[in-house]
Short mmCIF file of C-alpha atoms in Angstrom, two decimals:
data_model
loop_
_atom_site.label_atom_id
_atom_site.label_comp_id
_atom_site.label_asym_id
_atom_site.label_seq_id
_atom_site.Cartn_x
_atom_site.Cartn_y
_atom_site.Cartn_z
CA VAL C 1 46.96 -10.20 16.65
CA PRO C 2 47.85 -12.66 18.91
CA VAL C 3 44.17 -13.28 20.02
CA VAL C 4 43.08 -13.68 16.32
CA VAL C 5 45.68 -15.83 15.20
CA PHE C 6 44.97 -17.96 18.78
CA ALA C 7 41.44 -17.73 17.96
CA SER C 8 41.35 -18.45 14.56
CA LEU C 9 43.74 -21.90 14.75
CA LEU C 10 41.26 -22.52 17.27
CA SER C 11 38.22 -22.72 14.97
CA MET C 12 40.20 -23.89 11.43
CA LEU C 13 41.04 -27.08 13.27
CA PRO C 14 37.91 -28.96 13.83
CA ALA C 15 36.66 -26.79 10.73
CA ILE C 16 39.38 -28.66 8.45
CA VAL C 17 38.91 -31.84 10.41
CA TRP C 18 34.93 -31.58 9.79
CA SER C 19 35.06 -30.27 6.27
CA LEU C 20 37.70 -32.68 4.81
CA LEU C 21 37.43 -36.05 6.91
CA ILE C 22 33.72 -36.12 8.14
CA ALA C 23 31.69 -34.12 5.70
CA LYS C 24 34.14 -35.08 2.44
CA GLN C 25 33.81 -31.18 0.94
CA SER C 26 36.21 -29.69 -1.54
CA TRP C 27 39.32 -27.75 -0.97
CA SER C 28 37.53 -24.92 -2.27
CA ILE C 29 34.87 -25.08 0.68
CA VAL C 30 37.45 -25.70 3.48
CA THR C 31 39.59 -22.86 1.58
CA ALA C 32 36.19 -20.34 2.08
CA VAL C 33 35.53 -21.64 5.77
CA CYS C 34 39.54 -21.18 6.75
CA LEU C 35 39.84 -17.78 5.41
CA SER C 36 36.21 -16.55 6.56
CA ILE C 37 37.01 -17.38 10.28
CA PRO C 38 39.97 -14.90 10.84
CA LEU C 39 37.89 -12.01 8.55
CA ARG C 40 35.27 -12.80 11.59
CA ALA C 41 37.27 -13.15 14.41
CA VAL C 42 38.68 -9.34 13.23
CA LEU C 43 35.29 -8.14 12.93
CA ARG C 44 33.99 -9.45 16.15
CA ILE C 45 37.28 -7.57 17.83
CA VAL C 46 36.94 -4.02 16.40
CA ALA C 47 33.30 -4.06 16.59
CA GLU C 48 33.88 -5.04 20.82
CA GLY C 49 36.54 -1.98 20.44
CA LEU C 50 33.62 0.38 19.17
CA ARG C 51 31.79 -0.97 21.71
CA GLY C 52 34.39 -0.01 24.58
CA PHE C 53 33.83 3.69 22.80
CA HIS C 54 29.88 3.34 22.85
CA ASP C 55 29.61 3.92 19.17
CA LEU C 56 27.03 0.90 19.21
CA LYS C 57 25.08 1.94 16.20
CA THR C 58 28.58 1.38 13.92
CA ALA C 59 29.64 -1.39 15.99
CA SER C 60 25.79 -3.54 16.24
CA ALA C 61 25.71 -2.29 11.84
CA PHE C 62 28.78 -4.94 11.57
CA ALA C 63 28.30 -7.52 13.33
CA THR C 64 26.09 -8.42 16.51
CA GLN C 65 26.27 -10.20 19.86
CA ASN C 66 23.89 -13.52 18.93
CA ALA C 67 25.26 -16.74 19.05
CA GLY C 68 25.77 -17.99 15.82
CA GLN C 69 25.75 -15.07 14.10
CA ALA C 70 28.62 -12.30 14.19
CA ALA C 71 27.80 -10.30 10.83
CA GLY C 72 25.97 -7.33 11.31
CA PRO C 73 23.08 -5.97 8.54
CA VAL C 74 25.49 -4.26 6.72
CA ILE C 75 27.20 -7.16 6.03
CA ASP C 76 24.22 -9.66 5.36
CA LEU C 77 23.02 -6.98 2.48
CA MET C 78 26.11 -6.67 1.46
CA PHE C 79 26.22 -10.49 1.10
CA LEU C 80 23.43 -10.46 -1.01
CA ILE C 81 24.11 -8.17 -2.98
CA VAL C 82 27.22 -10.33 -3.52
CA LEU C 83 25.06 -13.11 -3.77
CA PHE C 84 22.69 -11.84 -6.36
CA ALA C 85 25.82 -11.09 -8.78
CA MET C 86 27.74 -14.67 -8.67
CA ARG C 87 24.43 -15.59 -9.42
CA GLY C 88 24.47 -13.87 -12.91
CA ALA C 89 27.81 -15.79 -13.52
CA THR C 90 27.66 -18.86 -12.11
CA ASP C 91 24.86 -21.58 -10.74
CA LEU C 92 24.18 -20.95 -6.97
CA SER C 93 25.89 -23.95 -4.69
CA LEU C 94 27.81 -24.25 -1.07
CA THR C 95 30.84 -23.08 -2.74
CA VAL C 96 29.65 -20.24 -4.26
CA VAL C 97 27.69 -19.45 -0.82
CA LEU C 98 30.59 -19.25 1.13
CA TRP C 99 32.53 -17.81 -1.20
CA ALA C 100 30.53 -14.93 -1.36
CA ASN C 101 30.35 -14.63 2.64
CA VAL C 102 34.04 -14.14 2.65
CA ALA C 103 34.01 -11.39 0.08
CA ALA C 104 31.07 -9.39 1.93
CA ILE C 105 33.12 -9.76 5.12
CA ALA C 106 35.88 -8.65 3.18
CA VAL C 107 34.51 -5.59 1.57
CA CYS C 108 33.00 -4.38 4.35
CA LEU C 109 35.68 -5.09 7.33
CA PRO C 110 37.02 -2.00 6.09
CA LEU C 111 34.44 0.45 7.32
CA PRO C 112 34.55 -0.64 11.21
CA LEU C 113 38.63 -0.29 11.08
CA TRP C 114 38.22 2.94 9.63
CA ALA C 115 35.69 3.80 12.18
CA LEU C 116 37.74 2.54 14.85
CA ARG C 117 41.09 4.13 14.26
CA MET C 118 39.32 7.55 14.61
CA ARG C 119 37.89 6.82 17.76
CA VAL C 120 41.95 5.82 18.78
CA ALA C 121 43.08 8.86 16.85
CA ALA C 122 40.83 11.30 18.93
CA LEU C 123 42.14 10.30 22.33
CA PRO C 124 44.48 12.30 23.75
CA GLY C 125 48.11 11.58 22.86
CA ASP C 126 48.70 10.74 26.75
CA ALA C 127 46.21 8.30 27.03
CA ILE C 128 46.72 5.71 24.17
CA GLY C 129 48.88 2.32 25.03
CA LEU C 130 48.93 3.93 29.42
CA PRO C 131 47.08 2.42 32.01
CA SER C 132 44.44 3.13 33.62
CA PRO C 133 45.63 4.07 37.78
CA SER C 134 41.65 2.43 38.14
CA LEU C 135 42.03 -0.71 36.03
CA GLY C 136 45.78 -1.79 36.72
CA PRO C 137 48.38 -2.82 34.34
CA LEU C 138 47.89 -3.70 30.97
CA PRO C 139 47.03 -7.26 30.24
CA THR C 140 50.09 -8.97 28.98
CA ARG C 141 49.20 -11.44 26.26
CA ARG C 142 49.27 -14.45 28.45
CA PHE C 143 46.61 -13.06 30.00
CA ILE C 144 44.97 -11.59 27.01
CA ILE C 145 44.94 -15.68 25.47
CA TYR C 146 43.84 -16.83 28.66
CA ASP C 147 41.03 -14.45 29.07
CA SER C 148 40.18 -15.19 25.58
CA LEU C 149 40.08 -18.73 26.27
CA ALA C 150 37.70 -18.52 29.07
CA VAL C 151 35.33 -16.39 26.93
CA LEU C 152 35.42 -18.88 24.00
CA ILE C 153 34.24 -21.92 26.53
CA SER C 154 31.89 -20.07 27.93
CA GLN C 155 30.39 -18.91 24.72
CA VAL C 156 30.85 -22.60 23.46
CA CYS C 157 28.91 -23.67 26.86
CA SER C 158 25.91 -21.08 26.26
CA PHE C 159 25.39 -22.52 22.26
CA ALA C 160 25.42 -25.73 23.83
CA ALA C 161 22.52 -25.22 26.83
CA TRP C 162 20.60 -22.88 23.97
CA TYR C 163 20.24 -25.09 21.04
CA ALA C 164 21.23 -28.62 22.63
CA ASP C 165 17.43 -29.48 22.41
CA ASN C 166 17.29 -28.63 18.69
CA PHE C 167 20.08 -31.53 18.30
CA ILE C 168 18.46 -34.01 20.47
CA ALA C 169 15.26 -33.71 19.08
CA LYS C 170 16.65 -35.15 15.78
CA PHE C 171 17.66 -37.79 17.54
CA VAL C 172 14.38 -38.81 19.96
CA LEU C 173 11.68 -37.53 17.90
CA SER C 174 10.10 -38.84 14.08
CA PRO C 175 10.84 -36.68 11.55
CA ASP C 176 7.33 -34.99 11.72
CA ASP C 177 7.46 -34.30 15.22
CA PHE C 178 10.87 -32.34 14.30
CA GLY C 179 9.70 -30.50 11.58
CA LEU C 180 7.04 -29.29 14.34
CA TYR C 181 9.63 -28.99 16.92
CA THR C 182 12.29 -26.43 15.03
CA SER C 183 9.09 -24.71 13.38
CA ALA C 184 8.18 -23.73 16.39
CA ARG C 185 11.59 -23.21 18.38
CA TYR C 186 12.26 -21.11 14.97
CA LEU C 187 9.25 -18.86 16.42
CA ILE C 188 10.23 -18.90 19.82
CA THR C 189 13.81 -17.11 18.55
CA THR C 190 12.34 -14.45 16.39
CA VAL C 191 10.03 -13.25 19.50
CA ILE C 192 13.22 -13.03 21.95
CA LEU C 193 14.94 -11.09 19.24
CA PRO C 194 14.20 -7.31 21.28
CA LEU C 195 16.48 -8.78 24.23
CA SER C 196 19.62 -9.97 21.87
CA LEU C 197 19.23 -5.78 20.51
CA MET C 198 19.34 -4.78 24.24
CA ASN C 199 21.99 -6.69 25.51
CA MET C 200 24.25 -5.61 22.49
CA SER C 201 23.18 -1.98 23.56
CA VAL C 202 23.75 -3.00 27.46
CA ILE C 203 26.45 -5.24 27.23
CA SER C 204 29.72 -2.61 27.21
CA LEU C 205 28.05 -0.85 30.09
CA ILE C 206 28.80 -3.56 32.20
CA PRO C 207 32.75 -3.79 33.01
CA GLU C 208 32.91 -0.40 32.75
CA MET C 209 29.41 0.84 35.71
CA MET C 210 31.20 -2.29 37.79
CA THR C 211 34.65 -0.73 37.47
CA ARG C 212 33.70 1.99 38.65
CA GLY C 213 31.48 0.50 41.68
CA GLU C 214 28.52 2.36 40.12
CA LYS C 215 26.15 -0.87 40.83
CA SER C 216 23.21 0.70 42.04
CA GLN C 217 22.97 2.67 38.79
CA LEU C 218 24.05 -0.33 36.58
CA GLU C 219 21.27 -2.60 38.44
CA LYS C 220 18.69 0.58 37.15
CA VAL C 221 19.94 0.78 34.00
CA LEU C 222 19.38 -3.47 33.54
CA ARG C 223 16.24 -3.81 35.11
CA THR C 224 15.02 -1.07 32.95
CA SER C 225 16.73 -2.03 29.85
CA SER C 226 15.08 -5.22 30.44
CA PHE C 227 11.66 -3.87 31.22
CA VAL C 228 11.85 -2.09 27.75
CA ALA C 229 12.81 -4.95 25.95
CA SER C 230 10.95 -7.96 27.51
CA LEU C 231 7.58 -6.07 26.66
CA PRO C 232 7.02 -7.01 23.27
CA SER C 233 8.43 -10.54 24.07
CA ILE C 234 6.04 -11.39 26.56
CA ILE C 235 3.22 -9.66 24.51
CA ALA C 236 4.13 -12.30 21.61
CA ILE C 237 4.54 -15.00 24.02
CA ILE C 238 1.12 -14.38 25.34
CA LEU C 239 -0.71 -14.14 21.91
CA MET C 240 1.76 -17.31 20.95
CA CYS C 241 -0.08 -19.08 24.02
CA PHE C 242 -3.82 -17.91 23.21
CA PHE C 243 -3.41 -18.85 19.31
CA ALA C 244 -0.39 -21.12 19.19
CA ASN C 245 -2.55 -23.30 16.27
CA LEU C 246 -3.21 -19.59 14.20
CA VAL C 247 0.31 -18.47 14.49
CA MET C 248 1.53 -22.09 13.40
CA SER C 249 -0.54 -21.89 10.17
CA VAL C 250 -0.07 -18.10 9.32
CA ALA C 251 3.76 -18.67 10.08
CA PHE C 252 4.51 -21.62 7.68
CA SER C 253 0.91 -23.68 6.39
CA SER C 254 -2.36 -25.16 8.01
CA SER C 255 -0.07 -28.68 8.26
CA TYR C 256 2.01 -27.11 10.75
CA ALA C 257 -1.24 -26.33 13.04
CA ALA C 258 -0.81 -29.38 14.76
CA GLY C 259 2.55 -28.06 16.18
CA GLY C 260 0.15 -25.21 18.35
CA PRO C 261 0.58 -26.77 21.67
CA VAL C 262 4.46 -27.01 20.95
CA LEU C 263 4.66 -23.27 20.42
CA ALA C 264 3.11 -22.77 23.21
CA ILE C 265 4.89 -25.07 26.01
CA MET C 266 7.76 -23.34 24.65
CA ALA C 267 6.48 -19.85 24.82
CA LEU C 268 5.97 -20.16 28.28
CA GLY C 269 9.50 -22.06 28.63
CA ARG C 270 11.23 -18.63 27.35
CA LEU C 271 9.12 -15.97 29.61
CA VAL C 272 11.84 -16.78 32.21
CA ASN C 273 14.18 -15.88 29.42
CA ALA C 274 12.12 -12.66 28.85
CA VAL C 275 12.34 -11.13 32.12
CA THR C 276 15.76 -12.22 33.51
CA ALA C 277 17.49 -11.04 29.69
CA THR C 278 21.09 -9.96 30.82
CA ALA C 279 21.60 -12.12 33.18
CA SER C 280 24.26 -14.47 31.46
CA PHE C 281 26.27 -11.73 29.82
CA VAL C 282 26.37 -9.84 33.36
CA LEU C 283 28.37 -13.30 34.78
CA MET C 284 30.20 -13.03 32.07
CA MET C 285 31.41 -9.57 31.71
CA THR C 286 31.74 -9.37 35.60
CA GLY C 287 34.52 -11.97 35.95
CA ASN C 288 32.45 -14.54 36.78
CA GLU C 289 32.20 -16.99 33.33
CA LYS C 290 33.22 -20.03 35.56
CA ILE C 291 29.42 -20.28 37.24
CA GLN C 292 27.98 -19.71 33.88
CA ILE C 293 29.44 -22.20 32.39
CA ILE C 294 29.05 -24.71 35.49
CA LEU C 295 25.48 -23.59 34.87
CA CYS C 296 25.06 -24.07 31.20
CA ILE C 297 26.58 -27.65 31.61
CA LEU C 298 24.42 -28.56 33.77
CA ALA C 299 21.12 -27.25 32.19
CA THR C 300 22.71 -29.11 29.12
CA LEU C 301 23.17 -32.57 30.69
CA ALA C 302 19.63 -31.73 32.33
CA MET C 303 18.31 -31.82 28.45
CA CYS C 304 20.22 -34.48 27.25
CA VAL C 305 19.31 -36.67 30.03
CA ALA C 306 15.41 -35.35 30.74
CA GLY C 307 15.31 -34.97 27.13
CA PRO C 308 14.79 -38.78 25.93
CA ILE C 309 12.84 -39.60 28.57
CA ALA C 310 10.75 -37.40 27.99
CA ALA C 311 9.81 -38.21 24.07
CA TRP C 312 10.19 -42.00 25.17
CA ALA C 313 7.54 -41.63 27.79
CA GLY C 314 4.73 -39.39 25.99
CA GLY C 315 6.46 -37.85 22.91
CA LEU C 316 6.48 -34.62 21.58
CA ILE C 317 4.32 -32.64 23.82
CA ALA C 318 6.39 -34.40 27.16
CA TYR C 319 9.61 -33.76 25.22
CA ALA C 320 8.45 -29.86 24.49
CA VAL C 321 7.37 -29.75 28.32
CA SER C 322 10.89 -30.88 29.71
CA ILE C 323 12.90 -28.95 27.70
CA ALA C 324 10.80 -25.59 28.90
CA VAL C 325 10.93 -26.50 32.32
CA VAL C 326 14.76 -26.95 32.34
CA PHE C 327 15.63 -23.65 30.19
CA SER C 328 13.26 -21.82 32.46
CA LEU C 329 15.46 -23.53 35.90
CA PHE C 330 18.29 -22.30 33.53
CA CYS C 331 17.41 -18.72 33.31
CA ALA C 332 16.17 -18.36 37.17
CA SER C 333 19.30 -20.21 38.19
CA LEU C 334 21.30 -17.29 36.26
CA GLU C 335 19.72 -15.06 37.54
CA LEU C 336 19.97 -16.17 41.51
CA ALA C 337 23.62 -16.40 40.24
CA VAL C 338 24.07 -13.19 39.16
CA ARG C 339 22.78 -11.91 42.46
CA ARG C 340 24.68 -14.15 44.86
CA SER C 341 28.06 -13.06 42.81
CA THR C 342 27.68 -8.89 42.48
CA GLY C 343 24.95 -8.52 44.49
CA ILE C 344 22.17 -6.58 41.84
CA TRP C 345 19.83 -8.10 40.00
CA THR C 346 18.78 -8.21 36.42
CA HIS C 347 14.61 -8.89 36.23
CA ALA C 348 12.75 -6.77 34.46
CA GLN C 349 11.65 -3.41 36.26
CA ILE C 350 8.97 -1.23 35.92
CA PRO C 351 10.86 2.24 35.67
CA ALA C 352 10.04 5.23 37.94
CA PHE C 353 8.67 7.49 35.83
CA LEU C 354 5.88 5.15 34.60
CA LYS C 355 4.89 3.59 38.54
CA ARG C 356 3.95 7.14 39.40
CA ARG C 357 2.32 7.90 35.89
CA THR C 358 -0.01 4.55 37.34
CA ALA C 359 -0.28 5.51 40.87
#
């Protein structure tokens, strides 16, 4: 409860300030936003609790771990159902969409709560509320809030490092070039979706296996999972590099074919990310979030400096190259930081059984 209240208040304050003072939105919109924040906070905590019990299917169905997307496919489906139901009664607007989002989460939230309660009820009576000797005493509220604040800062910095280029592009590129850049970026985000799904599957194993001292086993799991998840992404990246103009034309229209070179450059820039995969999560889940925060800040600052200079000197192509280089160095530095701080690698490795077959 303290974590939910603390996180909700931190999120509500900027939301209220932005909605009322800057965006000049109505109280109905502000109320919907403020209600959705604690609902999403509870949803996130319940989902992570289910992941702690290795109930990955239920957790991922109701809450993903992608930045900017807290809800899972079940809630997304309920959102569409509510939206279509409200569409028959009123015209669609921002207010209607926000309240449909609140209704969808409120309707679905009891299901993961019930699933978590069943998991806890299945534990032995003496296991509930007792600290594990290997983990030490139970954390205090102060520790929980401090730890949550560190994770919050880490997530904000990660969001900045991953999406700063999009915001910078809006100010340094022409409207036409900005449209081409954001369209290409959308396709790249879709391509790395398998990596996001893989992260949802293995993230709960990281602290558990590290606590048990199973570093070598964890490294094997992470590198094998990275190979499986990165393979479709790498294939898609290669196709985008060779058929960039065609992909842009098919995905959007022939008028977007000019963005083909940008798509190819950005695809190459994401290649390192496709190979390293879980490096950022390993830093965050092993108590090395400070290193991750520093690297994210440095990457964001590098984009803020290199991006505008490149756009001024060479336009859209130069801007895409500068962002691709910075992002590749950022992902590589995360991998090296994991190796230095934990002693393991996370980059993709061909599984042993495949090596034996190809030998």
